[in-house]
Backbone as ProteinMPNN parsed JSONL, in Angstrom:
{"seq_chain_A": "MIGGPALRPQDRVDFETVLDMALALTDVRAGLRDDLDRNSTTRLRAQALGAAEEIAAAAGAEYRAYCAVRTAVGRRASAPDGRFPAPDGAVWPVLAVLVPAVSAVAAAALLLIGYGLRLVGQGEGFAASVVTAGWMLALVAAVTTAAGLWALLLTALRGRDEPGTASPGARGSANGADVERARERWREALLERGVLPYLRLHLPEPLAP", "coords_chain_A": {"N_chain_A": [[0.817, -1.196, 0.0], [2.158, 1.155, 0.201], [3.321, 4.206, -1.178], [1.414, 5.975, -2.112], [-0.072, 9.323, -2.44], [1.139, 11.755, -0.129], [-0.476, 12.53, 2.931], [-2.025, 15.629, 3.394], [-1.575, 18.203, 5.859], [-4.062, 19.397, 6.649], [-5.844, 17.4, 6.116], [-5.537, 15.374, 7.885], [-7.212, 15.503, 10.03], [-9.632, 14.579, 8.975], [-8.803, 11.973, 8.476], [-8.48, 11.002, 11.108], [-11.13, 11.184, 11.943], [-12.41, 9.275, 10.286], [-11.036, 7.037, 11.185], [-11.938, 6.864, 13.863], [-14.624, 6.347, 13.352], [-14.4, 3.797, 12.227], [-13.374, 2.348, 14.382], [-15.609, 2.263, 15.951], [-17.3, 0.468, 14.769], [-19.227, -2.6, 14.698], [-17.939, -5.197, 14.437], [-15.264, -4.571, 14.848], [-15.294, -3.479, 17.429], [-16.14, -5.745, 18.782], [-13.93, -7.444, 18.488], [-12.062, -6.012, 19.959], [-13.215, -6.048, 22.477], [-12.872, -8.61, 23.345], [-10.298, -8.633, 24.164], [-8.218, -8.735, 26.985], [-6.801, -6.592, 27.877], [-7.626, -3.418, 28.666], [-6.792, -1.144, 27.473], [-6.591, -1.534, 24.832], [-8.002, -0.393, 22.665], [-7.137, 2.283, 22.647], [-4.43, 1.841, 22.18], [-4.468, 0.569, 19.674], [-5.584, 2.573, 18.113], [-3.601, 4.561, 18.266], [-1.58, 3.176, 17.001], [-2.61, 2.94, 14.414], [-2.722, 5.639, 13.688], [-0.013, 6.18, 13.571], [0.612, 4.772, 11.309], [-0.552, 6.183, 9.269], [0.06, 7.191, 6.672], [0.62, 4.872, 5.231], [-1.848, 3.531, 5.422], [-3.579, 5.382, 4.185], [-2.686, 5.248, 1.591], [-4.08, 3.242, 0.346], [-6.379, 4.381, -0.593], [-5.487, 6.084, -2.535], [-6.048, 6.983, -5.183], [-8.59, 8.199, -5.016], [-7.942, 10.17, -3.199], [-6.08, 11.732, -4.589], [-7.781, 12.732, -6.591], [-9.551, 14.246, -5.037], [-7.804, 16.203, -3.956], [-7.071, 17.448, -6.359], [-9.505, 18.585, -7.272], [-10.039, 20.342, -5.181], [-7.823, 22.061, -5.327], [-8.197, 23.154, -7.887], [-10.614, 24.552, -7.568], [-9.829, 26.409, -5.665], [-7.948, 27.906, -7.138], [-9.627, 28.956, -9.107], [-11.238, 30.589, -7.592], [-9.491, 32.558, -6.722], [-8.521, 33.707, -9.019], [-8.343, 36.526, -11.298], [-11.336, 37.94, -12.638], [-12.177, 38.456, -15.812], [-11.257, 41.371, -17.884], [-11.472, 43.842, -16.74], [-10.877, 45.849, -13.786], [-11.594, 44.437, -10.56], [-14.879, 44.92, -9.316], [-15.161, 45.193, -6.549], [-12.792, 46.201, -5.651], [-10.326, 48.239, -3.915], [-9.688, 50.735, -5.024], [-11.049, 51.202, -7.452], [-13.974, 51.709, -7.032], [-13.875, 54.192, -5.704], [-12.616, 55.885, -7.572], [-14.453, 55.679, -9.678], [-16.633, 57.061, -8.726], [-15.699, 59.53, -7.682], [-14.113, 60.828, -9.69], [-15.852, 61.543, -11.988], [-17.666, 63.197, -10.541], [-16.096, 65.237, -9.307], [-14.917, 66.32, -11.586], [-17.164, 67.307, -12.945], [-18.16, 69.251, -11.169], [-15.957, 71.016, -11.039], [-15.839, 71.759, -13.741], [-18.292, 73.101, -14.073], [-17.873, 75.262, -12.349], [-15.661, 76.579, -13.542], [-16.722, 77.231, -16.048], [-18.773, 78.999, -15.338], [-17.253, 81.075, -14.217], [-15.643, 81.838, -16.433], [-17.526, 82.57, -18.486], [-18.783, 84.53, -17.048], [-16.792, 86.486, -16.775], [-16.571, 87.182, -19.463], [-19.045, 88.374, -19.863], [-18.899, 90.7, -18.364], [-16.915, 91.894, -19.703], [-14.156, 91.759, -19.142], [-10.742, 90.795, -19.094], [-10.385, 89.183, -21.557], [-8.652, 87.271, -22.78], [-7.908, 85.655, -20.57], [-10.444, 84.826, -19.754], [-11.226, 83.276, -21.959], [-9.411, 81.156, -21.744], [-10.186, 80.045, -19.315], [-12.798, 79.222, -19.927], [-12.241, 77.306, -21.9], [-10.817, 75.404, -20.368], [-12.88, 74.684, -18.651], [-14.713, 73.405, -20.403], [-13.114, 71.244, -21.155], [-12.878, 69.841, -18.734], [-15.552, 69.2, -18.437], [-15.846, 67.418, -20.525], [-14.149, 65.373, -19.617], [-15.605, 64.548, -17.346], [-17.917, 63.537, -18.6], [-16.855, 61.401, -20.141], [-15.676, 59.709, -18.165], [-17.926, 59.085, -16.659], [-19.448, 57.657, -18.562], [-17.669, 55.498, -18.951], [-17.701, 54.263, -16.437], [-20.411, 53.449, -16.265], [-20.459, 51.666, -18.431], [-18.674, 49.672, -17.56], [-20.106, 48.686, -15.346], [-22.333, 47.674, -16.693], [-21.173, 45.612, -18.246], [-20.303, 43.93, -16.19], [-22.754, 43.158, -15.069], [-23.94, 41.815, -17.262], [-22.096, 39.715, -17.673], [-22.38, 38.298, -15.274], [-25.01, 37.442, -15.595], [-25.026, 35.887, -17.928], [-23.196, 33.758, -17.608], [-23.379, 30.288, -17.112], [-24.854, 28.886, -14.245], [-23.626, 30.708, -12.577], [-24.934, 32.909, -11.439], [-24.75, 34.537, -9.236], [-22.296, 35.597, -6.752], [-22.676, 34.071, -4.424], [-24.039, 31.783, -5.35], [-22.087, 30.736, -7.079], [-20.04, 30.09, -5.269], [-21.349, 28.107, -3.771], [-21.716, 26.012, -5.631], [-19.065, 25.295, -6.255], [-18.167, 24.531, -3.737], [-19.78, 22.3, -3.348], [-18.758, 20.511, -5.246], [-16.193, 20.031, -4.2], [-16.909, 18.896, -1.755], [-18.208, 16.532, -2.518], [-16.082, 15.102, -3.698], [-14.489, 14.853, -1.454], [-16.062, 13.231, 0.227], [-16.127, 10.868, -1.284], [-13.451, 10.133, -1.123], [-13.162, 9.723, 1.674], [-14.914, 7.576, 2.044], [-13.677, 5.549, 0.499], [-11.273, 5.462, 1.912], [-12.114, 4.481, 4.373], [-13.217, 1.924, 3.685], [-11.233, 0.553, 2.175], [-8.849, 1.103, 3.381], [-8.656, 1.853, 6.294], [-10.395, 0.026, 7.735], [-9.507, -2.65, 6.83], [-6.884, -2.519, 7.885], [-7.287, -2.217, 10.689], [-8.7, -4.598, 11.29], [-6.783, -6.451, 10.69], [-4.921, -5.982, 12.674], [-6.143, -6.413, 15.083], [-6.41, -7.696, 18.463], [-7.133, -10.395, 18.346], [-7.209, -11.451, 15.276], [-9.938, -11.115, 13.049], [-11.792, -13.614, 11.306], [-12.179, -13.733, 7.719]], "CA_chain_A": [[0.0, 0.0, 0.0], [3.029, 2.308, 0.272], [3.573, 4.839, -2.46], [0.374, 6.914, -2.461], [0.241, 10.721, -2.112], [1.227, 12.039, 1.303], [-1.613, 13.266, 3.477], [-1.777, 17.02, 3.745], [-1.908, 18.413, 7.283], [-5.478, 19.701, 6.88], [-6.654, 16.203, 5.893], [-5.329, 14.401, 8.955], [-8.415, 15.507, 10.871], [-10.555, 13.645, 8.338], [-8.303, 10.617, 8.707], [-8.812, 10.624, 12.478], [-12.582, 10.986, 12.01], [-12.701, 7.965, 9.678], [-10.494, 6.018, 12.087], [-12.852, 6.714, 14.996], [-15.817, 5.668, 12.846], [-14.089, 2.378, 12.059], [-13.232, 1.738, 15.711], [-16.935, 2.129, 16.543], [-18.082, -0.554, 14.079], [-19.545, -3.724, 15.571], [-16.957, -6.274, 14.43], [-14.023, -4.085, 15.446], [-15.506, -3.402, 18.878], [-16.184, -7.104, 19.315], [-12.567, -7.935, 18.575], [-11.377, -5.334, 21.048], [-13.838, -6.414, 23.739], [-12.332, -9.891, 23.768], [-8.945, -8.441, 24.669], [-8.238, -8.469, 28.411], [-6.177, -5.295, 28.1], [-8.634, -2.409, 28.388], [-6.189, -0.06, 26.695], [-6.353, -2.023, 23.473], [-8.541, 0.568, 21.696], [-6.209, 3.419, 22.572], [-3.182, 1.39, 21.568], [-4.706, 0.308, 18.259], [-5.779, 3.875, 17.468], [-2.289, 5.193, 18.127], [-0.832, 2.418, 15.997], [-3.143, 3.31, 13.105], [-2.285, 7.008, 13.39], [1.384, 6.111, 13.176], [0.691, 4.197, 9.962], [-1.55, 6.904, 8.485], [0.446, 7.277, 5.262], [0.454, 3.531, 4.641], [-3.279, 3.241, 5.321], [-4.194, 6.285, 3.217], [-2.273, 4.887, 0.232], [-5.079, 2.353, -0.238], [-7.362, 5.243, -1.261], [-4.671, 7.114, -3.168], [-6.686, 7.545, -6.38], [-9.638, 9.119, -4.589], [-7.325, 11.32, -2.533], [-5.534, 12.601, -5.642], [-8.911, 13.43, -7.224], [-10.032, 15.24, -4.069], [-6.842, 17.312, -3.916], [-7.123, 18.16, -7.635], [-10.712, 19.412, -7.295], [-9.88, 21.421, -4.197], [-6.852, 23.023, -5.852], [-8.803, 23.856, -9.018], [-11.601, 25.49, -7.048], [-9.094, 27.494, -5.029], [-7.38, 28.772, -8.168], [-10.708, 29.672, -9.763], [-11.748, 31.624, -6.689], [-8.521, 33.64, -6.562], [-8.117, 34.268, -10.314], [-9.107, 37.711, -11.697], [-12.445, 37.616, -13.539], [-12.337, 39.436, -16.87], [-10.164, 42.312, -18.11], [-11.665, 45.06, -15.978], [-10.596, 45.693, -12.357], [-12.703, 43.885, -9.796], [-15.722, 46.002, -8.827], [-15.039, 45.379, -5.118], [-11.442, 46.613, -5.303], [-10.281, 49.393, -3.028], [-9.476, 51.98, -5.756], [-12.007, 51.388, -8.542], [-15.224, 52.404, -6.675], [-13.604, 55.583, -5.373], [-12.383, 56.615, -8.815], [-15.669, 55.694, -10.493], [-17.563, 58.058, -8.185], [-15.098, 60.844, -7.448], [-13.618, 61.502, -10.896], [-16.919, 62.281, -12.697], [-18.279, 64.238, -9.713], [-15.169, 66.366, -9.164], [-14.765, 66.957, -12.898], [-18.381, 68.057, -13.275], [-18.228, 70.448, -10.323], [-14.919, 71.949, -11.48], [-16.22, 72.283, -15.058], [-19.354, 74.093, -13.896], [-17.31, 76.464, -11.747], [-14.834, 77.282, -14.519], [-17.572, 77.81, -17.083], [-19.442, 80.173, -14.769], [-16.279, 82.166, -14.097], [-15.237, 82.289, -17.767], [-18.597, 83.302, -19.148], [-19.041, 85.737, -16.266], [-15.801, 87.491, -17.185], [-16.913, 87.665, -20.796], [-20.215, 89.256, -19.782], [-18.51, 92.017, -17.845], [-15.938, 92.439, -20.621], [-12.836, 91.871, -18.531], [-9.828, 89.679, -19.257], [-10.869, 88.308, -22.63], [-7.759, 86.119, -22.936], [-8.044, 84.781, -19.404], [-11.783, 84.238, -19.784], [-11.232, 82.218, -22.969], [-8.681, 80.007, -21.193], [-11.024, 79.423, -18.279], [-13.904, 78.53, -20.6], [-11.694, 76.093, -22.526], [-10.555, 74.432, -19.307], [-14.164, 74.188, -18.169], [-15.262, 72.422, -21.342], [-12.276, 70.041, -21.084], [-13.298, 69.087, -17.547], [-16.883, 68.647, -18.714], [-15.629, 66.239, -21.362], [-13.62, 64.324, -18.733], [-16.718, 64.047, -16.54], [-18.791, 62.721, -19.447], [-16.172, 60.161, -20.52], [-15.534, 58.826, -17.001], [-19.265, 58.579, -16.316], [-19.789, 56.619, -19.536], [-16.825, 54.325, -18.712], [-18.208, 53.595, -15.248], [-21.659, 52.772, -16.612], [-20.14, 50.537, -19.305], [-18.097, 48.602, -16.736], [-21.203, 48.086, -14.579], [-23.157, 46.899, -17.619], [-20.455, 44.378, -18.571], [-20.33, 43.064, -15.005], [-24.102, 42.588, -14.952], [-24.156, 40.858, -18.346], [-21.265, 38.548, -17.433], [-22.989, 37.526, -14.202], [-26.263, 36.835, -16.055], [-24.842, 34.936, -19.022], [-22.416, 32.574, -17.245], [-24.279, 29.283, -16.534], [-24.579, 28.46, -12.886], [-22.874, 31.696, -11.812], [-25.768, 34.094, -11.408], [-24.334, 35.39, -8.132], [-21.139, 35.038, -6.078], [-23.075, 33.036, -3.491], [-24.327, 30.538, -6.072], [-20.845, 30.182, -7.591], [-19.341, 29.478, -4.158], [-22.032, 26.892, -3.363], [-21.445, 24.951, -6.602], [-17.699, 24.853, -6.081], [-18.1, 23.818, -2.472], [-20.406, 20.988, -3.515], [-17.808, 19.65, -5.957], [-15.154, 19.634, -3.258], [-17.483, 18.022, -0.724], [-18.438, 15.209, -3.1], [-14.788, 14.433, -3.817], [-14.043, 14.53, -0.089], [-16.816, 12.074, 0.726], [-15.656, 9.675, -1.996], [-12.166, 9.745, -0.539], [-13.376, 9.19, 3.021], [-15.518, 6.247, 1.929], [-12.633, 4.619, 0.062], [-10.32, 5.331, 3.001], [-12.706, 3.601, 5.382], [-13.442, 0.554, 3.231], [-10.045, -0.103, 1.643], [-7.652, 1.409, 4.14], [-8.706, 1.796, 7.749], [-10.983, -1.218, 8.231], [-8.586, -3.787, 6.694], [-5.744, -2.39, 8.796], [-7.725, -2.509, 12.05], [-9.035, -6.021, 11.417], [-5.542, -7.212, 10.661], [-4.145, -5.734, 13.884], [-6.909, -6.678, 16.295], [-5.744, -8.684, 19.315], [-7.418, -11.704, 17.733], [-7.713, -11.09, 13.961], [-11.198, -11.736, 12.662], [-11.802, -14.385, 10.055], [-12.886, -13.024, 6.643]], "C_chain_A": [[0.857, 1.254, 0.0], [3.215, 2.895, -1.118], [2.501, 5.807, -2.898], [0.775, 8.334, -2.095], [0.227, 10.938, -0.605], [0.013, 12.847, 1.752], [-1.203, 14.694, 3.798], [-2.223, 17.256, 5.185], [-3.395, 18.65, 7.529], [-6.374, 18.48, 6.713], [-6.457, 15.149, 6.981], [-6.507, 14.387, 9.935], [-9.457, 14.567, 10.292], [-10.103, 12.208, 8.556], [-8.661, 10.152, 10.114], [-10.31, 10.384, 12.633], [-12.978, 9.632, 11.446], [-12.201, 6.845, 10.58], [-11.418, 5.791, 13.28], [-14.161, 6.048, 14.57], [-15.569, 4.174, 12.733], [-13.966, 1.677, 13.398], [-14.576, 1.517, 16.385], [-17.784, 1.059, 15.865], [-18.165, -1.816, 14.933], [-18.438, -4.767, 15.596], [-15.637, -5.84, 15.056], [-14.169, -4.001, 16.958], [-15.545, -4.786, 19.505], [-14.779, -7.673, 19.46], [-11.79, -7.284, 19.697], [-11.941, -5.729, 22.406], [-13.272, -7.726, 24.256], [-10.933, -9.771, 24.352], [-9.014, -8.082, 26.151], [-7.641, -7.097, 28.747], [-7.165, -4.202, 27.713], [-8.078, -1.231, 27.596], [-5.988, -0.448, 25.232], [-6.864, -1.033, 22.419], [-7.593, 1.751, 21.52], [-4.919, 3.021, 21.868], [-3.35, 1.166, 20.069], [-4.901, 1.616, 17.493], [-4.438, 4.581, 17.251], [-1.442, 4.489, 17.07], [-1.294, 2.787, 14.585], [-2.73, 4.73, 12.724], [-0.82, 7.036, 12.97], [1.572, 5.564, 11.774], [-0.261, 4.913, 9.009], [-1.201, 6.943, 7.003], [0.245, 5.935, 4.564], [-1.019, 3.205, 4.441], [-3.921, 4.089, 4.228], [-3.816, 5.936, 1.786], [-3.285, 3.973, -0.443], [-6.167, 3.135, -0.968], [-6.652, 6.37, -1.988], [-5.338, 7.761, -4.366], [-7.756, 8.556, -5.997], [-9.038, 10.362, -3.914], [-6.713, 12.284, -3.551], [-6.652, 13.391, -6.32], [-9.452, 14.524, -6.316], [-9.103, 16.447, -4.024], [-6.893, 18.131, -5.203], [-8.332, 19.086, -7.704], [-10.561, 20.596, -6.35], [-8.912, 22.491, -4.694], [-7.451, 23.838, -6.991], [-9.811, 24.897, -8.547], [-10.912, 26.674, -6.381], [-8.49, 28.447, -6.04], [-8.455, 29.585, -8.86], [-11.212, 30.824, -8.895], [-10.8, 32.806, -6.584], [-8.113, 34.286, -7.875], [-8.939, 35.505, -10.622], [-10.144, 37.354, -12.739], [-12.592, 38.728, -14.563], [-11.17, 40.399, -16.939], [-10.302, 43.583, -17.311], [-11.292, 44.815, -14.527], [-11.822, 45.198, -11.623], [-13.544, 45.016, -9.216], [-15.57, 46.248, -7.346], [-13.627, 45.748, -4.708], [-11.469, 47.893, -4.496], [-10.245, 50.703, -3.805], [-10.601, 52.252, -6.75], [-13.288, 52.099, -8.118], [-15.0, 53.878, -6.374], [-13.424, 56.414, -6.639], [-13.659, 56.74, -9.635], [-16.66, 56.736, -10.012], [-16.942, 59.446, -8.147], [-14.713, 61.567, -8.732], [-14.735, 62.203, -11.658], [-17.49, 63.428, -11.866], [-17.382, 65.467, -9.607], [-15.007, 67.098, -10.491], [-15.975, 67.803, -13.253], [-18.475, 69.336, -12.461], [-17.199, 71.484, -10.776], [-15.266, 72.561, -12.829], [-17.29, 73.353, -14.92], [-18.801, 75.394, -13.323], [-16.492, 77.268, -12.758], [-15.679, 77.938, -15.604], [-18.309, 79.051, -16.573], [-18.488, 81.358, -14.666], [-15.918, 82.724, -15.479], [-16.303, 83.091, -18.46], [-18.974, 84.558, -18.369], [-18.068, 86.851, -16.616], [-16.101, 88.042, -18.567], [-18.08, 88.645, -20.757], [-19.837, 90.648, -19.306], [-17.418, 92.65, -18.687], [-14.562, 92.627, -20.04], [-12.023, 90.604, -18.812], [-10.256, 88.704, -20.322], [-9.981, 87.07, -22.781], [-7.879, 85.13, -21.793], [-9.395, 84.083, -19.393], [-11.864, 83.105, -20.792], [-10.524, 80.97, -22.459], [-9.52, 79.265, -20.154], [-12.175, 78.645, -18.906], [-13.411, 77.238, -21.256], [-11.425, 75.011, -21.494], [-11.854, 73.846, -18.77], [-14.767, 73.149, -19.093], [-14.431, 71.138, -21.357], [-12.654, 69.183, -19.871], [-14.694, 68.497, -17.731], [-16.773, 67.39, -19.576], [-15.091, 65.076, -20.53], [-14.74, 63.724, -17.895], [-17.63, 63.137, -17.357], [-18.156, 61.382, -19.787], [-16.075, 59.202, -19.341], [-16.88, 58.279, -16.538], [-19.679, 57.456, -17.255], [-18.976, 55.351, -19.299], [-17.31, 53.553, -17.489], [-19.492, 52.834, -15.519], [-21.414, 51.554, -17.489], [-19.564, 49.37, -18.517], [-19.168, 47.909, -15.907], [-22.089, 47.219, -15.462], [-22.483, 45.582, -17.969], [-20.468, 43.404, -17.4], [-21.686, 42.388, -14.853], [-24.362, 41.533, -16.021], [-23.35, 39.593, -18.131], [-21.852, 37.663, -16.338], [-24.263, 36.832, -14.64], [-26.031, 35.723, -17.053], [-24.083, 33.689, -18.618], [-23.326, 31.569, -16.581], [-23.848, 28.926, -15.13], [-23.814, 29.461, -12.059], [-23.651, 32.999, -11.757], [-25.356, 35.042, -10.3], [-23.121, 34.779, -7.48], [-21.51, 33.949, -5.101], [-23.343, 31.719, -4.18], [-23.059, 29.903, -6.588], [-20.08, 29.477, -6.476], [-19.981, 28.172, -3.737], [-21.713, 25.743, -4.308], [-20.029, 24.416, -6.427], [-17.532, 24.055, -4.795], [-18.709, 22.433, -2.573], [-19.477, 20.022, -4.241], [-16.728, 19.136, -5.017], [-15.702, 18.642, -2.245], [-17.757, 16.628, -1.265], [-17.134, 14.437, -3.228], [-14.26, 14.023, -2.444], [-14.762, 13.314, 0.458], [-16.403, 10.784, 0.018], [-14.326, 9.191, -1.422], [-12.349, 9.12, 0.842], [-13.987, 7.795, 2.98], [-14.492, 5.206, 1.505], [-11.605, 4.4, 1.165], [-10.837, 4.381, 4.072], [-12.724, 2.151, 4.921], [-12.153, -0.157, 2.824], [-8.792, 0.12, 2.473], [-7.774, 1.13, 5.617], [-9.242, 0.462, 8.253], [-10.071, -2.428, 8.023], [-7.399, -3.701, 7.652], [-6.152, -2.749, 10.226], [-8.013, -3.986, 12.237], [-7.786, -6.893, 11.433], [-4.769, -7.099, 11.972], [-4.968, -5.841, 15.162], [-6.158, -7.708, 17.148], [-5.939, -10.114, 18.838], [-8.02, -11.414, 16.368], [-8.963, -11.861, 13.589], [-11.045, -12.539, 11.393], [-12.542, -13.598, 9.008], [-14.371, -13.339, 6.67]], "O_chain_A": [[0.317, 2.344, -0.189], [3.262, 2.168, -2.11], [2.638, 6.42, -3.956], [1.835, 8.546, -1.507], [-0.602, 10.369, 0.106], [-0.46, 13.732, 1.039], [-0.157, 14.931, 4.401], [-3.137, 16.592, 5.674], [-3.94, 18.155, 8.516], [-7.536, 18.508, 7.118], [-7.152, 14.133, 6.985], [-6.765, 13.377, 10.59], [-10.103, 13.83, 11.037], [-10.927, 11.325, 8.794], [-9.103, 9.017, 10.291], [-10.722, 9.486, 13.368], [-13.782, 8.917, 12.044], [-12.864, 5.818, 10.724], [-11.656, 4.647, 13.668], [-14.742, 5.274, 15.331], [-16.426, 3.371, 13.1], [-14.403, 0.535, 13.544], [-14.69, 0.686, 17.286], [-18.883, 0.765, 16.335], [-17.303, -2.074, 15.773], [-18.027, -5.188, 16.678], [-14.967, -6.634, 15.715], [-13.268, -4.407, 17.692], [-15.052, -4.989, 20.615], [-14.477, -8.32, 20.463], [-10.947, -7.926, 20.323], [-11.205, -5.743, 23.392], [-13.197, -7.937, 25.466], [-10.437, -10.712, 24.971], [-9.794, -7.21, 26.534], [-7.95, -6.519, 29.789], [-7.507, -4.076, 26.537], [-8.845, -0.404, 27.103], [-5.291, 0.244, 24.49], [-6.221, -0.854, 21.385], [-7.289, 2.164, 20.401], [-4.385, 3.777, 21.056], [-2.476, 1.532, 19.283], [-4.439, 1.751, 16.36], [-4.181, 5.129, 16.178], [-0.685, 5.127, 16.338], [-0.479, 2.929, 13.674], [-2.422, 4.994, 11.562], [-0.432, 7.827, 12.11], [2.574, 5.854, 11.12], [-0.731, 4.314, 8.041], [-2.077, 6.747, 6.16], [-0.245, 5.881, 3.436], [-1.399, 2.662, 3.404], [-4.715, 3.583, 3.434], [-4.542, 6.286, 0.855], [-3.35, 3.926, -1.671], [-6.81, 2.6, -1.872], [-7.161, 7.489, -2.05], [-5.213, 8.97, -4.557], [-7.828, 9.641, -6.575], [-9.567, 11.466, -4.047], [-6.812, 13.502, -3.399], [-6.494, 14.581, -6.595], [-9.777, 15.615, -6.785], [-9.564, 17.588, -4.05], [-6.775, 19.356, -5.165], [-8.215, 20.232, -8.138], [-10.921, 21.723, -6.693], [-9.15, 23.684, -4.506], [-7.253, 25.05, -7.068], [-9.851, 26.007, -9.078], [-11.359, 27.813, -6.517], [-8.51, 29.661, -5.838], [-8.248, 30.758, -9.172], [-11.565, 31.89, -9.398], [-11.242, 33.936, -6.38], [-7.429, 35.309, -7.865], [-10.115, 35.56, -10.26], [-9.873, 36.553, -13.633], [-13.069, 39.816, -14.24], [-10.213, 40.287, -16.173], [-9.34, 44.344, -17.205], [-11.378, 43.678, -14.065], [-12.952, 45.497, -12.009], [-12.992, 45.976, -8.677], [-15.809, 47.364, -6.884], [-13.282, 45.625, -3.532], [-12.502, 48.556, -4.398], [-10.732, 51.712, -3.295], [-11.056, 53.388, -6.883], [-13.679, 53.045, -8.802], [-15.82, 54.721, -6.735], [-13.995, 57.497, -6.774], [-13.92, 57.79, -10.222], [-17.451, 57.248, -10.805], [-17.579, 60.426, -8.532], [-14.948, 62.767, -8.866], [-14.585, 63.387, -11.961], [-17.771, 64.502, -12.398], [-17.836, 66.596, -9.793], [-14.964, 68.327, -10.533], [-15.831, 68.895, -13.802], [-18.827, 70.389, -12.993], [-17.507, 72.671, -10.888], [-15.022, 73.747, -13.051], [-17.215, 74.396, -15.571], [-19.193, 76.485, -13.739], [-16.612, 78.491, -12.826], [-15.396, 79.058, -16.03], [-18.448, 80.036, -17.298], [-18.849, 82.492, -14.981], [-15.892, 83.939, -15.671], [-16.031, 84.177, -18.972], [-19.432, 85.54, -18.954], [-18.457, 88.013, -16.741], [-15.909, 89.232, -18.82], [-18.113, 89.619, -21.51], [-20.378, 91.648, -19.777], [-17.023, 93.79, -18.443], [-13.861, 93.569, -20.41], [-12.549, 89.492, -18.772], [-10.469, 87.525, -20.039], [-10.485, 85.953, -22.897], [-7.945, 83.92, -22.009], [-9.49, 82.9, -19.066], [-12.496, 82.083, -20.525], [-10.976, 79.852, -22.708], [-9.558, 78.035, -20.12], [-12.491, 77.539, -18.469], [-14.074, 76.204, -21.18], [-11.758, 73.845, -21.705], [-11.926, 72.654, -18.47], [-15.278, 72.128, -18.634], [-14.981, 70.054, -21.551], [-12.738, 67.958, -19.967], [-14.98, 67.409, -17.23], [-17.51, 66.424, -19.381], [-15.513, 63.933, -20.706], [-14.811, 62.503, -17.751], [-18.066, 62.092, -16.874], [-18.818, 60.345, -19.733], [-16.357, 58.013, -19.487], [-16.965, 57.141, -16.077], [-20.195, 56.428, -16.816], [-19.506, 54.247, -19.423], [-17.328, 52.322, -17.501], [-19.654, 51.703, -15.06], [-22.071, 50.525, -17.325], [-19.914, 48.216, -18.763], [-19.153, 46.685, -15.772], [-22.545, 46.156, -15.04], [-23.139, 44.54, -17.989], [-20.624, 42.198, -17.59], [-21.766, 41.198, -14.549], [-24.933, 40.481, -15.734], [-23.854, 38.498, -18.378], [-21.831, 36.437, -16.445], [-24.586, 35.757, -14.135], [-26.747, 34.722, -17.043], [-24.292, 32.637, -19.222], [-23.99, 31.9, -15.599], [-22.672, 28.696, -14.849], [-23.383, 29.139, -10.953], [-23.095, 34.071, -11.999], [-25.59, 36.245, -10.411], [-22.899, 33.575, -7.611], [-20.757, 32.989, -4.943], [-22.944, 30.661, -3.692], [-22.927, 28.679, -6.559], [-19.53, 28.397, -6.69], [-19.281, 27.224, -3.382], [-21.465, 24.624, -3.86], [-19.821, 23.203, -6.449], [-16.843, 23.035, -4.767], [-18.214, 21.491, -1.955], [-19.413, 18.843, -3.891], [-16.389, 17.953, -5.033], [-15.039, 17.659, -1.912], [-17.562, 15.641, -0.555], [-17.08, 13.251, -2.904], [-13.653, 12.962, -2.299], [-14.142, 12.455, 1.086], [-16.336, 9.727, 0.644], [-14.109, 7.991, -1.256], [-11.744, 8.089, 1.137], [-13.627, 6.93, 3.779], [-14.434, 4.115, 2.072], [-11.115, 3.285, 1.343], [-10.082, 3.572, 4.611], [-12.307, 1.253, 5.653], [-11.994, -1.347, 3.099], [-7.793, -0.579, 2.303], [-7.075, 0.266, 6.146], [-8.619, -0.171, 9.106], [-9.871, -3.185, 8.973], [-6.96, -4.724, 8.177], [-5.447, -3.498, 10.901], [-7.61, -4.57, 13.243], [-7.738, -7.929, 12.095], [-4.042, -8.021, 12.342], [-4.522, -5.396, 16.219], [-5.368, -8.494, 16.626], [-5.029, -10.939, 18.915], [-9.22, -11.154, 16.279], [-9.052, -13.074, 13.778], [-10.261, -12.188, 10.512], [-13.458, -12.85, 9.35], [-15.125, -12.832, 5.839]]}, "name": "protein", "num_of_chains": 1, "seq": "MIGGPALRPQDRVDFETVLDMALALTDVRAGLRDDLDRNSTTRLRAQALGAAEEIAAAAGAEYRAYCAVRTAVGRRASAPDGRFPAPDGAVWPVLAVLVPAVSAVAAAALLLIGYGLRLVGQGEGFAASVVTAGWMLALVAAVTTAAGLWALLLTALRGRDEPGTASPGARGSANGADVERARERWREALLERGVLPYLRLHLPEPLAP"}
């Protein structure tokens, strides 16, 4: 049985859970009850934990599949989605709101000052510069507003069109279900092909098949 993938630290808790389930089964308890040494269960459990890698190798195929699914889901969750910055980033929401607002306010102020100077007939050259700057800021406000709306539209369309990913909560649930199914398959194989045969073989009086 030696030669399977090494158990990862986070999976040793599952191994101990499966081991305790196996120790509670009727035939295993019967074999331990016949032993005069009342510490036989503790001793057998410690012996199995010491041979965890050897026992887990019996379910190596299922464990590799479980690790692969878990790794793939983790990479998918941490990968950037699309070419635009994530909407929940720290900088994007601030820029999307502040840039159009500040540009619009500054444009309105400059245009009022420039056209006001023209009305009173003072500083024609300066007034023309102020008016030009005001219209440039108005253009910036319009462009940034349109870009923000376009990014929101793309985000909404992407969330609606991707199958099974209508919302972040639904996407997380589907991925979690895939991992949980692979985990249960591994635990079942570990119990049936790894832990139980090992315990039955090392009972004080090995059970007949």
